[in-house]
Amino acid sequence: MAMPTRIDERLVPAYRSDRIWTAVTTTPEGRVFVGFPGADGAGPQVAEIVADGDLVPYPNAEFNSGDGAPADRFVRVNALRMGPDGHLWIVDAGAPEFGAPQVPGAARLIVVDVDTDSVVQVYDLGPVLREQSYVDDVRFNGDRAYLTDAGAPGLIVLELSTGWLRRVLEDHPSTIGRRPLRADGEVLRDASGGEVHLHSDQLEVSPDGRYLYYQPASGPLSRLETRWLDDPEVPAETLAQHVRTWVETPTAGGTAIDANGTIYFSDPDQRRILRIAPDRQVDTLVADARLTWPDAMWIDGAGTLWIPAAQLNRTAGFNAGRSAVEYPVWIYQLPIGARPAPNDHA
């Protein structure tokens, strides 16, 4: 498969790093936070980018030290994002690496007040997880948070006001990674040479809160009305019957959604960003040779799409045990003329 060779001038380099970062999020005031999965060595898992691009461990050095009980440190940060409440929400996957067993007490949704730089809430996700669970990402819908489990297929529904958890669509076809991941025209392979499969991974909530879109990392994208998802009285069989395959998508690194309901979808197999309109029409927003595994994207209040080109397909865990990452690793910005969905973040 031919990769794009051209450079699109709209895609502007913003920050560079000597480590792999997979997540970026910003505050309305312009603060920038980034997440590192630890795929290429030690260092902070969450940091704030300050003057001159310097990185400061966030919310403090202790949480990023790797020492102590899970309650006092990150085990494996897999996602972070500013929420609609103005707090920074951090997903700790709960396992030291994908495929490893859960560390008791480690899988958490951690809430940080960015005004005081302090942890103000921790949701323990352990009661609804399995031994091979790997909590992947989170989105919001009023008093609900939805999370994906990429290690043991299923979704998690969290009631924020009470902390009450439910696991849904466990081992449902829409949450199982039935196809191997692909990037740059190749099937991704783990250290032993086996095909890499990830279960429920990307997810987005429509701006009106009516629909949840989600998929295993290799697609396809499904849609489900949140009214069925939010009602604990709905039987599992009934919930499953309301899942609809929405778009036959390729492997995705990450997604974002704007206030119009358009989903931005990274396609690492062809180094491009797709747009999926609410009517299911798909077009290419940008294709660029620099977009090696675009990961979790972010739309800021100025209408800019932030894109970490994470190169995860070149890491040893996805490249048959051999690292081929080309440093530095970049975060790019692309003006899209659209604002974020207000139920997602400010």
Coordinates of N, CA, C and O in Angstrom, one line a residue, residues 63 70-71 73-85 87-94 102 105-113 118-129 135-148 156-161 163-165 203:
F63 N 3.3 11.1 42.0 CA 2.4 10.3 41.2 C 3.1 9.6 40.0 O 2.7 8.6 39.5
P70 N -0.4 1.6 44.5 CA -1.1 2.1 43.3 C -1.9 3.4 43.7 O -2.1 4.2 42.8
A71 N -2.4 3.4 44.9 CA -3.2 4.6 45.3 C -2.5 5.9 45.2 O -3.1 7.0 45.1
R73 N 0.3 6.4 43.0 CA 1.2 6.6 41.8 C 0.4 6.1 40.6 O -0.6 5.3 40.7
F74 N 0.9 6.5 39.4 CA 0.3 5.9 38.2 C 1.0 4.5 37.9 O 2.2 4.4 38.1
V75 N 0.2 3.6 37.5 CA 0.7 2.3 37.0 C 0.9 2.3 35.5 O 1.9 2.0 35.0
R76 N -0.2 2.7 34.8 CA -0.1 2.8 33.3 C -1.2 3.7 32.8 O -2.3 3.4 32.6
V77 N -0.8 5.0 32.6 CA -1.8 6.0 32.1 C -2.0 5.7 30.6 O -1.0 5.6 29.9
N78 N -3.2 5.6 30.3 CA -3.5 5.3 28.9 C -4.3 6.4 28.2 O -4.3 6.5 27.0
A79 N -4.9 7.3 29.0 CA -5.7 8.4 28.4 C -5.8 9.5 29.4 O -5.8 9.3 30.6
L80 N -5.9 10.8 28.8 CA -6.2 11.9 29.7 C -6.9 12.9 28.8 O -6.7 13.0 27.6
R81 N -7.8 13.7 29.5 CA -8.5 14.7 28.8 C -9.2 15.7 29.8 O -9.6 15.3 30.9
M82 N -9.3 17.0 29.4 CA -10.1 17.9 30.2 C -11.5 17.5 30.0 O -12.0 17.3 28.9
G83 N -12.3 17.5 31.1 CA -13.7 17.2 31.1 C -14.6 18.4 31.0 O -14.1 19.5 31.1
P84 N -15.9 18.2 30.8 CA -16.8 19.4 30.8 C -16.9 20.1 32.1 O -17.3 21.3 32.1
D85 N -16.4 19.6 33.2 CA -16.3 20.3 34.5 C -15.1 21.1 34.7 O -14.9 21.7 35.7
H87 N -12.1 19.9 34.9 CA -11.0 19.1 35.6 C -10.3 18.3 34.6 O -10.8 17.9 33.5
L88 N -9.1 17.8 34.9 CA -8.3 16.9 34.1 C -8.6 15.5 34.6 O -8.5 15.1 35.7
W89 N -9.1 14.6 33.6 CA -9.5 13.3 33.9 C -8.4 12.3 33.3 O -8.1 12.4 32.1
I90 N -7.9 11.4 34.2 CA -6.8 10.6 33.8 C -7.2 9.1 33.9 O -7.7 8.7 35.0
V91 N -7.1 8.3 32.9 CA -7.4 6.9 32.9 C -6.1 6.1 33.2 O -5.2 6.2 32.3
D92 N -6.1 5.4 34.3 CA -5.0 4.5 34.6 C -5.5 3.1 34.2 O -6.5 2.6 34.7
A93 N -4.8 2.5 33.2 CA -5.3 1.2 32.6 C -5.3 0.1 33.7 O -6.0 -0.9 33.5
G94 N -4.5 0.2 34.7 CA -4.5 -0.8 35.8 C -3.5 -2.0 35.6 O -3.4 -2.8 36.5
Q102 N -4.1 -7.4 35.7 CA -4.4 -6.2 36.5 C -3.6 -6.2 37.8 O -3.4 -7.2 38.5
G105 N -6.2 -2.6 42.6 CA -6.3 -1.2 43.0 C -5.8 -0.2 42.0 O -5.8 1.0 42.3
A106 N -5.2 -0.7 40.9 CA -4.5 0.3 40.0 C -5.4 0.9 39.0 O -5.2 2.0 38.5
A107 N -6.5 0.2 38.5 CA -7.3 0.7 37.4 C -8.2 1.7 38.0 O -9.1 1.4 38.8
R108 N -8.0 3.0 37.6 CA -8.7 4.1 38.2 C -9.0 5.2 37.2 O -8.3 5.3 36.2
L109 N -10.0 6.0 37.5 CA -10.3 7.2 36.8 C -10.0 8.3 37.8 O -10.6 8.5 38.9
I110 N -8.9 9.1 37.5 CA -8.3 10.0 38.5 C -8.7 11.5 38.0 O -8.5 11.8 36.9
V111 N -9.2 12.3 38.9 CA -9.7 13.6 38.6 C -8.8 14.6 39.3 O -8.6 14.6 40.5
V112 N -8.3 15.5 38.5 CA -7.3 16.6 39.0 C -7.9 17.9 38.8 O -8.3 18.3 37.7
D113 N -8.0 18.7 39.9 CA -8.4 20.1 39.8 C -7.1 20.9 39.3 O -6.1 21.0 40.0
S118 N -4.2 19.5 42.2 CA -4.4 18.4 43.2 C -5.5 17.4 42.8 O -6.4 17.8 42.1
V119 N -5.3 16.2 43.2 CA -6.3 15.1 42.9 C -7.5 15.3 43.9 O -7.3 15.4 45.1
V120 N -8.7 15.4 43.3 CA -9.9 15.7 44.0 C -10.8 14.5 44.1 O -11.8 14.5 44.9
Q121 N -10.6 13.5 43.2 CA -11.5 12.4 43.2 C -10.8 11.2 42.5 O -10.0 11.4 41.5
V122 N -11.1 10.0 43.0 CA -10.5 8.8 42.4 C -11.6 7.8 42.3 O -12.3 7.5 43.4
Y123 N -12.0 7.3 41.1 CA -12.9 6.2 41.0 C -12.2 4.9 40.8 O -11.4 4.8 39.8
D124 N -12.5 4.0 41.6 CA -11.9 2.6 41.5 C -12.7 1.8 40.5 O -13.9 1.6 40.7
L125 N -12.0 1.4 39.4 CA -12.7 0.7 38.4 C -12.7 -0.8 38.6 O -13.3 -1.6 37.9
G126 N -11.9 -1.3 39.6 CA -11.6 -2.7 39.8 C -12.8 -3.6 39.9 O -12.8 -4.7 39.3
P127 N -13.9 -3.2 40.5 CA -15.0 -4.1 40.7 C -15.7 -4.7 39.4 O -16.3 -5.7 39.5
V128 N -15.5 -4.0 38.3 CA -16.1 -4.5 37.0 C -15.0 -5.0 36.0 O -15.4 -5.2 34.9
L129 N -13.8 -5.2 36.5 CA -12.8 -5.6 35.5 C -12.5 -7.1 35.6 O -12.8 -7.7 36.5
V135 N -8.0 -0.9 30.8 CA -9.0 0.2 30.6 C -8.4 1.2 29.6 O -7.2 1.7 29.8
D136 N -9.1 1.6 28.6 CA -8.5 2.3 27.5 C -8.8 3.8 27.5 O -7.9 4.6 27.4
D137 N -10.1 4.2 27.5 CA -10.4 5.7 27.3 C -11.7 6.0 27.9 O -12.5 5.1 28.3
V138 N -12.1 7.3 28.0 CA -13.3 7.7 28.7 C -13.9 8.9 27.9 O -13.2 9.7 27.3
R139 N -15.3 8.9 28.0 CA -16.0 10.1 27.5 C -17.2 10.3 28.5 O -17.5 9.4 29.3
F140 N -17.8 11.5 28.4 CA -18.8 11.9 29.3 C -20.1 12.2 28.7 O -20.2 12.6 27.5
N141 N -21.2 12.0 29.6 CA -22.5 12.3 29.1 C -23.3 12.6 30.4 O -24.0 11.8 31.0
G142 N -23.3 13.9 30.8 CA -24.0 14.3 32.0 C -23.4 13.6 33.2 O -22.2 13.8 33.4
D143 N -24.2 12.9 34.0 CA -23.7 12.2 35.2 C -23.1 10.9 34.9 O -22.7 10.1 35.8
R144 N -22.9 10.5 33.6 CA -22.3 9.3 33.2 C -20.9 9.5 32.6 O -20.7 10.4 31.9
A145 N -20.1 8.5 32.9 CA -18.8 8.4 32.1 C -18.8 7.0 31.5 O -19.2 6.0 32.1
Y146 N -18.4 6.9 30.2 CA -18.3 5.6 29.6 C -16.8 5.4 29.3 O -16.1 6.2 28.9
L147 N -16.4 4.1 29.6 CA -15.0 3.7 29.4 C -15.0 2.4 28.6 O -15.9 1.6 28.6
T148 N -13.9 2.3 27.8 CA -13.7 1.0 27.0 C -12.7 0.2 27.7 O -11.7 0.6 28.3
I156 N -17.7 0.0 30.1 CA -18.0 0.3 31.5 C -18.8 1.6 31.6 O -18.5 2.6 30.9
V157 N -19.9 1.6 32.4 CA -20.7 2.7 32.6 C -20.5 3.1 34.1 O -20.7 2.3 35.0
L158 N -20.1 4.4 34.3 CA -19.8 4.9 35.6 C -20.8 6.0 35.9 O -20.9 7.0 35.1
E159 N -21.5 5.9 37.0 CA -22.3 7.0 37.5 C -21.5 7.9 38.4 O -21.0 7.5 39.5
L160 N -21.2 9.1 37.9 CA -20.2 10.0 38.5 C -20.6 10.4 39.9 O -19.7 10.6 40.8
S161 N -21.9 10.7 40.1 CA -22.3 11.2 41.4 C -22.2 10.2 42.5 O -22.0 10.6 43.7
G163 N -20.4 6.9 42.0 CA -19.4 6.0 41.8 C -19.8 4.6 41.4 O -19.0 3.6 41.3
W164 N -21.1 4.4 41.1 CA -21.7 3.1 40.8 C -21.3 2.7 39.4 O -21.3 3.5 38.5
L165 N -20.8 1.4 39.3 CA -20.3 0.9 38.0 C -21.1 -0.2 37.5 O -21.6 -1.0 38.2
L203 N -14.0 5.7 21.5 CA -15.4 6.0 21.7 C -15.6 7.5 21.7 O -14.7 8.3 22.0

